[in-house]
Every structure is written in structure tokens, then in C-alpha cells.
Amino acid sequence: MRPSTLRRLLRRVASTAALALVAATLSTAAAVRPAAAAGGLQQVTGFGSNPGNLQMYEYAPETLPANAPLVIALHGCTQTANDYYTASGWPKYADLWGFAVVFPQTTAANNALSCFGWFDPAEDSRGKGEAASIAQMVEYAKQQYGSDGRRVYVTGLSAGGGMTADLLAAYPDVFAGGSVASGLPAQCATSQAGASGCQTGPPKLTPAQWGDKVRGAHPGYSGPWPRVAIWQGTSDYTVYPANATALRDQWTDVWGIGQTPSATDSLPGNTTRSVYDDASGNPAVVTYSVAGMGHGLAVSPGSGAEQCGTTAAYFLNAICSTYHTGVFWGLDRDVPGGGEQLPAPSGLRVTGVTADSVSLSWDAVAGAGSYAVHRNGTKVATTAGTTYTDPGLTAGTAYRYSVAAIDGSGTPGTASPRVTAATTGGAPARCFTATNYAQVAAGRARTAGGHVYANGSDENMGLYNVFVTHTLKESPPGYFVIADTGCTA
């Protein structure tokens, strides 16, 4: 018997406690069933040497253009590719925004509970096992569909989320972004025995130590790094919320940014979104904490533009995580017809604020028929002109805006750099004078590229050390500006 065959046999008969990412809930889970092609889901064979013994399923719109994005979607334990295709919502946005989706599937031949081997170095490392099989699926799909190799993304739930983090670490040159739902940080465990410990409480490592696990997965790679979304229910007692914190620490460290969010806001389904910007002010890591949600993928059944999915075992009614993940990756800005996107509007600026409104203006873009205005990452308006006033806001609150030009066919172009505006009113201003190091330690500023930036305004405060001192004025809460002279509360 070959060693690889023996290893798989031993994994199959190993104890459920060691294998199960969902051990606490298996008593209510349906038995694993073979995935059958349903609707537009089709199985692909012969995609490569397949060292991980996986199955490949795929879905693509009938009119998929060349150079479209590609998404890889990984199911959780006890699930199949067809389960994920049916309930996750990815086919809806593949049709709406124009991209292909590959649904890898593992089976009981690999793992008694059909879990991806996120805890096994022979399966989750670069060039090995299941990770290598998934990389082969990517290459096959790119050739089949003419996909844009610069826009390949991977997402997964539970064990699929753990494998997603491992793939982002092992293949940062393949994936432009990822989304980990109820999952584990990259290389959290390297054995079945260590898997259960990660689920209930990952090792207490520093952000740098977590980041080293990513850097060690593909030694010598220096970037660019994938942009990472992290989804977690606060009442998840299968994969505890501490894993989301470890994921945030891991990927913000890889990006070289601090662990203090650049912006935080509320979304539907009792969801709190925290955004961690890179040095250019673009979101690099985003966490989505769903209050009261247990172990599963957040969905929101319905026909609305921001609704998706079907409730089922481990598909929980809260918010359409697929929609928000796609927007974070920029899939909603891709061109269904394969044409050129309009450039980003320049000169976006805040022209006025009141207690309940923000006024904006920007420079016109040649060929634009209208403009889409986004507040905190969500489109709030479409306007024909180059000005907009956003009404009905909360006093004393900071908001982040970007604008994209829309051509005559209704296709949005590249979004502009974001600006931040703060409505008036609310709590009185407060002033803090301290070194740059202390301002960061207190959560009033963040670091990027060796410099310090004020939270909210993103004003550059200079080098990250104890020799530079600034006064920061906070108004509204969480929004800081440099006010070295005349700061009055």
C-alpha cells in the first residue's frame, strides 16, 4: 500500500473528536451525500494530476466575458459543493456581476466528515495535497474561461475557511483576495490533535508571530498580499470568535498596518464592520462581526440586491455575506461586457457638513453618464451631476465616501480614493497631546509603512516613535485631526 493511501485510510478511521471542525453540532447534521450537478453546476474531470483527490465543480453565466474574475468557494464539514452552490448566494452574483465560480469538493475518502485538511501540512501547503489540487483547478478554469489571473479570489466556510486562510498564505501570487467565514487563521494547527485546540482557542501569539506563519508558507514572497475579509458570529461555539481576532492580527501584520480599525460601522443583521486600510487608504482587511450568530455562513434570503442565499444547516439568516464580500473585492465594479472601465473621478472633496448631512463634489469624467456615491463601502445614491448631498445622517459621526463614474451602458468604473467627513454635533471635542507612539498605543492613530496616521482623518503625523509629539482633536468620537495649536475642547 502506498504511504499516501495509508495516510488517507488512517485519516478516515481516526476519531471524530480529532477530525471534526463541527464536532459540537454533528448530531444534528445530515449525512454527507454525493454532490450531483444541479441547475448550472457542472462537474469537471481531468483538471490536473489532483494530488489531493478532490472533485471539481463549476458554475459560470452563459454570457461570461473574457478577462472576468474567478471565485473559488470551499464548503464546510459535512457539506458538498452542491450545498454551497445552492445556499451561499454565489451563483446570483456570478450572473449579476459576470464571473465564474469553482466549487472544490472533498469527500469521506479524504476525511470521515468531508472536511478540507486545513490542519494537515501534507494537504494545506504550497504544492501539496488538496492545496495543490485547488491551485490546479484555478489554472484549469483560467484557461477554460479566459479569466483574469489578477482577479482570482477564494472564500470558504468553517474547515473551508481554514483552508482559505492556508491558500492565501501558500499562494499569495495566485489569489488577489480571500474571505474566511467562521474559520481559522493560516497554519493555526499542523495536526489533527491541534485542530480542536484552535477551534476553541487559537494559540496566544502576537500579530507578528501570526504574520510569520503566513510569510513562512511561501518564503521569499514579498507581495502584493491578498485583501482579506473575516466573517464571524459572536455566538459561535464551534469555531470561537477568538479565531477572528487572530485572523485580523495575522493579516494586518502581513500588510504592515496596525490592529486599530480605520473605520467602524453597522450593517444589517446586527453586523459590525471594521475596516483596516493600507498605506494608500484602501481597505486591506475587513472584519464582520455578526452579533448573536452561531457557526455558519451568514445569508439573507430574498430578491433584493443585497439579499442572497438559502437558510439550511450552517447557512444562517442574518446578512448576505456573499454580497458584502463581493463588494469588498470589487466584483460589483467589473464589466459584464468585457469593455474598458471608466477611470476613477479625481478631486473628491467635502464641501460642507451639518449635523445630519454631508455635501460632496468631484471632477467630471469624460464619457460618464452618471456617478455612483458609496458611503462606508455601500452605494447610497446615483446622480447625474458632480455634486451630492447625503441626508439623514447621525450627528457627531464620521463617514467615508468614494465615487465611481458610470458609462452609458450602466457599467460602473473604478472607484475614487476615499474621503472622510464628520457631521457636526454630538459629544464635545477632546484634545490629546502625546508622542506618536503613545497616540497609536491609545488607539487614536495607526501605523503604516513606518509612519503614523490619525484615525478618521488619516492625516500623516510623521514617524512612528517617541520623539515626535502631536495634539489630536477628537470630534466626533473616533475621528481625530491634528490640532497642534489652538486645540480647545
Coordinates of C-alpha atoms in Angstrom, one line a residue:
M1 CA 0.0 0.0 0.0
R2 CA 1.4 3.4 -0.9
P3 CA 2.2 5.8 2.0
S4 CA -0.4 8.4 0.7
T5 CA -3.1 5.7 0.5
L6 CA -2.3 4.5 4.0
R7 CA -2.3 8.1 5.3
R8 CA -5.8 8.7 3.9
L9 CA -7.1 5.4 5.3
L10 CA -5.8 6.3 8.7
R11 CA -7.4 9.8 8.5
R12 CA -10.7 8.2 7.5
V13 CA -10.9 5.9 10.6
A14 CA -9.4 8.5 13.0
S15 CA -11.6 9.6 15.9
T16 CA -14.4 12.0 15.3
A17 CA -13.2 14.3 18.0
A18 CA -9.9 14.9 16.3
L19 CA -11.4 15.3 12.8
A20 CA -14.5 17.3 13.4
L21 CA -14.4 21.0 12.9
V22 CA -18.1 20.9 13.7
A23 CA -18.0 18.2 16.4
A24 CA -20.4 20.0 18.7
T25 CA -23.1 20.0 16.1
L26 CA -22.7 16.8 14.2
S27 CA -25.5 15.1 16.0
T28 CA -28.0 17.3 14.1
A29 CA -26.2 17.4 10.7
A30 CA -27.4 15.4 7.7
A31 CA -25.3 12.6 6.4
V32 CA -22.8 13.5 3.7
R33 CA -24.2 12.9 0.3
P34 CA -22.6 12.9 -3.1
A35 CA -22.9 16.2 -5.0
A36 CA -24.9 16.0 -8.2
A37 CA -24.9 18.6 -10.8
A38 CA -27.9 20.8 -10.1
G39 CA -29.1 23.7 -12.3
G40 CA -26.0 25.2 -13.8
L41 CA -23.5 23.4 -11.5
Q42 CA -21.3 21.0 -13.6
Q43 CA -18.5 18.6 -12.6
V44 CA -15.1 18.9 -14.3
T45 CA -12.7 15.9 -14.6
G46 CA -9.1 15.9 -15.8
F47 CA -8.2 19.3 -14.5
G48 CA -4.8 18.1 -13.4
S49 CA -2.8 15.5 -11.5
N50 CA -5.1 16.2 -8.5
P51 CA -2.7 15.1 -5.6
G52 CA -5.4 16.0 -3.1
N53 CA -8.0 13.6 -4.5
L54 CA -10.6 16.4 -4.8
Q55 CA -13.6 16.8 -7.1
M56 CA -14.1 20.0 -9.1
Y57 CA -17.5 21.6 -9.8
E58 CA -18.1 24.9 -11.5
Y59 CA -20.7 27.5 -12.4
A60 CA -20.5 30.3 -15.0
P61 CA -23.1 32.6 -16.6
E62 CA -23.9 31.7 -20.2
T63 CA -22.5 35.0 -21.5
L64 CA -19.3 35.2 -19.4
P65 CA -16.9 37.7 -20.9
A66 CA -13.2 37.2 -21.3
N67 CA -11.0 38.6 -18.6
A68 CA -13.7 38.2 -15.9
P69 CA -12.8 37.4 -12.3
L70 CA -12.8 33.9 -10.9
V71 CA -14.0 32.9 -7.4
I72 CA -13.1 29.6 -5.6
A73 CA -15.8 28.7 -3.0
L74 CA -15.0 26.0 -0.3
H75 CA -17.7 24.2 1.6
G76 CA -17.6 23.3 5.3
C77 CA -17.5 19.9 7.0
T78 CA -20.4 17.5 6.3
Q79 CA -21.3 19.7 3.2
T80 CA -20.9 19.3 -0.5
A81 CA -20.1 21.5 -3.5
N82 CA -23.8 21.4 -4.4
D83 CA -24.8 22.5 -0.8
Y84 CA -22.6 25.6 -1.2
Y85 CA -23.8 26.2 -4.7
T86 CA -27.4 26.1 -3.6
A87 CA -27.3 28.1 -0.4
S88 CA -24.3 30.5 -0.4
G89 CA -25.6 33.0 -3.0
W90 CA -22.5 33.0 -5.2
P91 CA -24.4 32.0 -8.4
K92 CA -26.7 35.0 -8.1
Y93 CA -23.8 37.5 -8.1
A94 CA -21.9 35.5 -10.8
D95 CA -24.9 36.2 -13.0
L96 CA -25.3 39.8 -11.9
W97 CA -21.7 40.9 -12.0
G98 CA -20.2 38.4 -14.5
F99 CA -17.7 35.9 -13.2
A100 CA -17.1 32.2 -12.9
V101 CA -17.2 30.2 -9.6
V102 CA -15.4 26.9 -8.9
F103 CA -16.7 24.7 -6.1
P104 CA -14.0 22.2 -5.0
Q105 CA -15.3 19.2 -3.1
T106 CA -13.6 16.9 -0.7
T107 CA -15.3 13.6 0.3
A108 CA -15.3 10.9 3.0
A109 CA -12.5 9.2 1.0
N110 CA -10.2 12.0 2.3
N111 CA -11.8 12.8 5.7
A112 CA -14.6 11.0 7.5
L113 CA -16.6 14.2 7.8
S114 CA -15.7 15.6 4.4
C115 CA -13.6 18.4 6.0
F116 CA -10.8 20.1 4.0
G117 CA -7.4 19.3 5.6
W118 CA -6.6 22.8 6.9
F119 CA -4.7 21.2 9.8
D120 CA -2.5 18.8 7.7
P121 CA 0.8 20.1 6.3
A122 CA 0.5 17.4 3.6
E123 CA -2.8 18.9 2.4
D124 CA -2.6 22.7 3.0
S125 CA 0.9 23.6 2.0
R126 CA 2.1 25.1 -1.3
G127 CA 2.5 22.3 -3.9
K128 CA 1.0 19.6 -1.8
G129 CA -2.3 17.7 -1.5
E130 CA -5.6 19.5 -1.5
A131 CA -4.0 22.9 -1.8
A132 CA -2.2 21.9 -4.9
S133 CA -5.4 20.4 -6.4
I134 CA -7.2 23.7 -5.8
A135 CA -4.3 25.6 -7.5
Q136 CA -4.7 23.2 -10.5
M137 CA -8.4 24.0 -10.6
V138 CA -7.6 27.7 -10.7
E139 CA -5.3 27.2 -13.7
Y140 CA -7.8 25.0 -15.5
A141 CA -10.6 27.5 -15.0
K142 CA -8.4 30.4 -16.1
Q143 CA -7.7 28.6 -19.4
Q144 CA -11.3 27.4 -19.8
Y145 CA -12.9 30.8 -19.2
G146 CA -10.2 33.2 -20.1
S147 CA -10.3 34.5 -16.5
D148 CA -8.2 37.5 -15.4
G149 CA -5.4 36.0 -13.4
R150 CA -5.1 39.2 -11.4
R151 CA -8.6 38.8 -10.1
V152 CA -8.8 35.3 -8.6
Y153 CA -10.4 35.1 -5.1
V154 CA -11.1 32.3 -2.6
T155 CA -13.7 32.0 0.1
G156 CA -14.7 29.3 2.5
L157 CA -16.8 28.3 5.5
S158 CA -15.5 26.5 8.6
A159 CA -13.0 24.0 7.5
G160 CA -13.2 25.6 4.1
G161 CA -12.5 28.9 5.8
G162 CA -9.4 27.4 7.4
M163 CA -8.3 26.1 4.1
T164 CA -9.0 29.5 2.6
A165 CA -6.5 31.2 5.0
D166 CA -3.9 28.5 4.2
L167 CA -4.4 29.0 0.5
L168 CA -4.0 32.8 0.8
A169 CA -0.7 32.2 2.7
A170 CA 0.6 29.4 0.4
Y171 CA -0.5 31.0 -2.9
P172 CA -0.5 34.8 -2.4
D173 CA 0.7 35.0 -6.0
V174 CA -2.5 33.3 -7.2
F175 CA -5.2 34.9 -5.0
A176 CA -5.9 38.6 -5.0
G177 CA -8.2 38.3 -2.0
G178 CA -10.0 35.9 0.3
S179 CA -12.9 35.7 2.7
V180 CA -12.8 33.4 5.8
A181 CA -16.2 32.6 7.3
S182 CA -16.2 31.0 10.7
G183 CA -12.7 29.8 10.0
L184 CA -9.2 29.6 11.4
P185 CA -6.0 31.6 10.9
A186 CA -3.5 30.3 8.4
Q187 CA -1.4 27.5 9.8
C188 CA -3.1 27.5 13.2
A189 CA -2.8 23.8 13.5
T190 CA -0.4 21.3 12.0
S191 CA -2.1 18.1 13.2
Q192 CA -5.5 16.6 13.9
A193 CA -4.8 16.8 17.6
G194 CA -4.1 20.5 17.3
A195 CA -7.2 21.3 15.3
S196 CA -9.6 21.1 18.2
G197 CA -7.5 23.4 20.3
C198 CA -7.5 26.0 17.5
Q199 CA -11.3 25.8 17.3
T200 CA -11.9 26.7 20.9
G201 CA -8.9 28.9 21.4
P202 CA -6.1 29.6 19.0
P203 CA -2.6 30.0 20.4
K204 CA -1.9 33.3 22.1
L205 CA 0.5 34.7 19.6
T206 CA 1.5 38.3 18.8
P207 CA 0.4 39.8 15.4
A208 CA 4.0 39.4 14.2
Q209 CA 4.0 35.7 15.2
W210 CA 0.8 35.1 13.3
G211 CA 2.1 37.1 10.4
D212 CA 5.2 34.9 10.4
K213 CA 3.0 31.9 9.8
V214 CA 1.9 33.5 6.5
R215 CA 5.3 34.6 5.5
G216 CA 6.7 31.2 6.2
A217 CA 4.1 29.5 3.9
H218 CA 5.8 30.9 0.8
P219 CA 9.3 32.0 1.8
G220 CA 10.8 34.9 -0.2
Y221 CA 7.4 36.2 -1.4
S222 CA 7.2 40.0 -0.8
G223 CA 3.8 41.0 -2.1
P224 CA 1.4 42.2 -3.1
W225 CA -0.7 40.4 -0.4
P226 CA -4.3 39.3 -0.7
R227 CA -7.1 41.5 0.7
V228 CA -8.9 39.6 3.4
A229 CA -12.5 39.6 4.7
I230 CA -13.2 37.9 8.0
W231 CA -16.8 36.8 9.0
Q232 CA -17.6 35.6 12.5
G233 CA -20.7 35.1 14.7
T234 CA -20.3 36.2 18.3
S235 CA -22.2 33.1 19.5
D236 CA -20.1 30.6 17.6
Y237 CA -19.2 27.8 20.0
T238 CA -17.7 25.5 17.3
V239 CA -15.1 27.9 16.0
Y240 CA -14.8 30.5 18.7
P241 CA -14.6 34.3 18.0
A242 CA -11.0 34.4 19.2
N243 CA -10.1 33.0 15.8
A244 CA -11.5 36.1 14.0
T245 CA -9.2 38.2 16.3
A246 CA -6.2 36.0 15.4
L247 CA -7.1 36.3 11.7
R248 CA -7.3 40.1 12.0
D249 CA -3.9 40.2 13.8
Q250 CA -2.3 37.9 11.3
W251 CA -3.4 39.7 8.1
T252 CA -3.0 43.3 9.4
D253 CA 0.6 42.3 10.4
V254 CA 1.2 40.9 6.9
W255 CA 0.0 44.2 5.4
G256 CA 2.2 46.2 7.9
I257 CA -0.8 48.0 9.4
G258 CA -2.0 48.3 13.0
Q259 CA -4.8 46.5 14.7
T260 CA -6.9 49.6 15.3
P261 CA -9.6 50.0 12.7
S262 CA -9.6 52.9 10.2
A263 CA -13.4 52.9 10.3
T264 CA -16.2 51.0 12.0
D265 CA -19.9 51.0 11.1
S266 CA -23.1 49.0 11.4
L267 CA -24.6 46.8 8.7
P268 CA -27.9 44.8 8.6
G269 CA -28.3 41.7 10.6
N270 CA -26.7 43.1 13.7
T271 CA -23.3 43.2 11.9
T272 CA -20.4 45.4 12.8
R273 CA -17.9 46.1 10.1
S274 CA -14.4 47.2 11.0
V275 CA -12.1 48.3 8.2
Y276 CA -8.3 48.3 8.3
D277 CA -6.8 50.5 5.5
D278 CA -3.5 50.1 3.8
A279 CA -1.0 52.9 3.4
S280 CA -2.9 54.2 0.4
G281 CA -6.2 54.4 2.3
N282 CA -7.8 51.4 0.7
P283 CA -9.3 48.5 2.7
A284 CA -6.8 45.7 3.1
V285 CA -8.5 43.7 5.9
V286 CA -12.2 43.9 6.9
T287 CA -13.9 42.1 9.8
Y288 CA -17.6 41.5 10.0
S289 CA -18.9 40.5 13.5
V290 CA -22.5 39.2 13.5
A291 CA -24.0 39.6 16.9
G292 CA -25.7 36.5 18.2
M293 CA -25.0 34.3 15.2
G294 CA -23.7 30.8 15.7
H295 CA -21.5 28.6 13.5
G296 CA -22.2 29.1 9.8
L297 CA -22.2 31.3 6.8
A298 CA -24.4 34.5 7.0
V299 CA -27.1 34.6 4.3
S300 CA -30.2 36.7 3.8
P301 CA -32.8 35.1 1.6
G302 CA -34.8 37.4 -0.7
S303 CA -34.8 39.1 -4.0
G304 CA -33.2 42.4 -3.0
A305 CA -29.9 43.5 -4.5
E306 CA -28.2 42.9 -1.1
Q307 CA -30.0 39.6 -0.3
C308 CA -28.9 36.1 -1.1
G309 CA -28.8 32.5 -0.2
T310 CA -31.0 29.9 1.4
T311 CA -31.2 29.0 5.1
A312 CA -30.1 25.5 5.9
A313 CA -27.7 23.7 8.2
Y314 CA -24.8 26.1 8.7
F315 CA -26.4 28.7 6.4
L316 CA -27.8 31.2 8.9
N317 CA -30.3 34.1 8.3
A318 CA -28.5 37.3 9.2
I319 CA -26.9 39.3 6.3
C320 CA -25.8 38.4 2.8
S321 CA -22.1 37.9 3.5
T322 CA -21.6 37.0 -0.2
Y323 CA -22.8 40.4 -1.4
H324 CA -20.6 42.3 1.0
T325 CA -17.6 40.1 0.3
G326 CA -18.0 40.7 -3.5
V327 CA -18.3 44.4 -3.0
F328 CA -15.1 44.4 -0.8
W329 CA -13.3 42.5 -3.6
G330 CA -14.6 45.0 -6.2
L331 CA -16.6 42.4 -8.2
D332 CA -19.6 44.7 -8.4
R333 CA -17.4 47.2 -10.4
D334 CA -16.3 44.6 -13.1
V335 CA -17.6 45.0 -16.6
P336 CA -20.1 42.3 -17.8
G337 CA -19.4 43.1 -21.4
G338 CA -15.6 42.9 -21.1
G339 CA -15.1 46.6 -22.1
E340 CA -12.9 49.2 -20.5
Q341 CA -13.9 50.7 -17.2
L342 CA -14.1 54.5 -16.8
P343 CA -11.3 55.9 -14.7
A344 CA -11.8 57.0 -11.1
P345 CA -13.1 60.5 -10.6
S346 CA -10.5 62.9 -9.3
G347 CA -10.8 65.7 -6.8
L348 CA -13.4 64.1 -4.5
R349 CA -13.8 66.6 -1.6
V350 CA -16.1 67.5 1.2
T351 CA -17.8 70.9 0.6
G352 CA -20.0 71.1 3.7
V353 CA -21.3 69.3 6.7
T354 CA -24.2 69.8 9.1
A355 CA -25.5 67.7 12.0
D356 CA -27.3 65.4 9.6
S357 CA -25.7 65.8 6.2
V358 CA -22.5 65.7 4.2
S359 CA -22.0 67.6 0.8
L360 CA -19.5 66.3 -1.7
S361 CA -18.2 67.4 -5.1
W362 CA -15.7 65.9 -7.6
D363 CA -14.3 66.4 -11.1
A364 CA -16.2 65.2 -14.2
V365 CA -15.1 62.1 -16.0
A366 CA -15.3 62.1 -19.8
G367 CA -17.9 59.5 -21.0
A368 CA -19.7 59.3 -17.7
G369 CA -23.5 59.3 -17.8
S370 CA -23.9 59.3 -14.1
Y371 CA -22.0 58.7 -10.8
A372 CA -22.4 56.2 -8.0
V373 CA -21.8 57.5 -4.5
H374 CA -20.6 55.0 -1.9
R375 CA -20.8 55.6 1.9
N376 CA -18.8 53.2 4.1
G377 CA -18.5 50.8 1.1
T378 CA -22.2 50.7 0.3
K379 CA -23.8 52.5 -2.7
V380 CA -26.2 55.2 -1.4
A381 CA -27.1 57.2 -4.5
T382 CA -26.7 57.7 -8.2
T383 CA -26.5 61.2 -9.5
A384 CA -26.1 62.8 -12.9
G385 CA -24.0 65.7 -11.7
T386 CA -20.7 66.1 -9.9
T387 CA -22.1 67.1 -6.6
Y388 CA -24.2 65.3 -4.0
T389 CA -25.6 65.9 -0.5
D390 CA -26.1 62.8 1.7
P391 CA -29.0 63.4 4.1
G392 CA -30.4 61.8 7.2
L393 CA -27.0 61.1 8.9
T394 CA -26.3 60.9 12.6
A395 CA -24.8 63.9 14.4
G396 CA -21.2 63.7 15.5
T397 CA -20.4 60.7 13.3
A398 CA -17.6 60.1 10.8
Y399 CA -18.4 58.7 7.3
R400 CA -16.2 57.6 4.4
Y401 CA -17.1 58.3 0.8
S402 CA -16.0 57.2 -2.6
V403 CA -17.4 57.9 -6.1
A404 CA -17.4 55.9 -9.3
A405 CA -18.3 57.1 -12.8
I406 CA -21.0 55.1 -14.7
D407 CA -20.9 54.9 -18.5
G408 CA -23.8 55.0 -20.9
S409 CA -24.4 51.2 -20.6
G410 CA -24.7 51.4 -16.8
T411 CA -21.3 50.0 -16.1
P412 CA -19.5 51.5 -13.1
G413 CA -15.8 52.4 -13.4
T414 CA -13.0 52.4 -10.9
A415 CA -13.9 54.0 -7.5
S416 CA -12.1 57.1 -6.4
P417 CA -9.9 57.3 -3.3
R418 CA -12.0 57.7 -0.3
V419 CA -12.5 60.9 1.8
T420 CA -13.8 61.1 5.3
A421 CA -16.4 63.6 6.6
A422 CA -17.7 64.1 10.1
T423 CA -21.1 65.5 10.8
T424 CA -21.4 68.3 13.5
G425 CA -22.9 68.0 16.9
G426 CA -22.7 65.0 19.2
A427 CA -20.2 64.8 22.1
P428 CA -17.9 67.8 22.7
A429 CA -14.4 67.8 21.3
R430 CA -11.5 66.3 23.3
C431 CA -7.8 67.0 22.9
F432 CA -4.9 64.6 23.4
T433 CA -1.2 65.6 23.4
A434 CA 1.2 62.7 23.2
T435 CA 4.1 61.1 21.3
N436 CA 3.2 59.3 18.1
Y437 CA 4.0 56.0 19.8
A438 CA 1.6 56.8 22.7
Q439 CA -1.2 58.0 20.3
V440 CA -1.1 54.6 18.5
A441 CA -1.0 52.7 21.8
A442 CA -4.1 54.6 22.9
G443 CA -6.0 53.8 19.7
R444 CA -6.1 57.3 18.4
A445 CA -3.8 56.6 15.4
R446 CA -2.5 53.7 13.4
T447 CA 0.8 52.8 11.7
A448 CA 1.6 52.1 8.1
G449 CA 5.0 52.0 6.4
G450 CA 6.8 53.3 9.5
H451 CA 4.5 56.4 9.7
V452 CA 1.6 57.2 11.9
Y453 CA -1.9 58.3 10.6
A454 CA -4.6 59.8 12.7
N455 CA -7.7 57.6 12.9
G456 CA -10.6 59.1 10.9
S457 CA -8.8 61.9 9.1
D458 CA -5.8 59.8 8.0
E459 CA -3.6 62.8 8.4
N460 CA 0.1 61.9 8.4
M461 CA 1.6 62.5 11.8
G462 CA 5.2 61.6 10.9
L463 CA 7.4 58.8 12.0
Y464 CA 6.3 56.1 14.5
N465 CA 8.5 56.8 17.5
V466 CA 8.6 58.6 20.9
F467 CA 10.4 61.6 19.5
V468 CA 7.5 63.1 17.5
T469 CA 4.6 64.7 19.5
H470 CA 1.3 65.9 18.2
T471 CA -2.0 67.1 19.6
L472 CA -5.0 65.3 18.3
K473 CA -8.5 66.7 18.4
E474 CA -11.3 64.1 18.6
S475 CA -14.7 65.3 17.2
P476 CA -16.8 63.3 16.6
P477 CA -15.9 60.3 18.7
G478 CA -13.3 58.1 16.8
Y479 CA -12.4 60.9 14.3
F480 CA -9.1 62.6 15.0
V481 CA -7.4 65.6 13.3
I482 CA -4.0 67.1 14.0
A483 CA -4.5 70.3 16.1
D484 CA -1.1 71.2 17.5
T485 CA -2.2 74.8 18.1
G486 CA -5.4 76.2 19.4
C487 CA -7.0 72.8 20.3
T488 CA -9.9 73.5 22.6
A489 CA -12.4 71.1 23.9

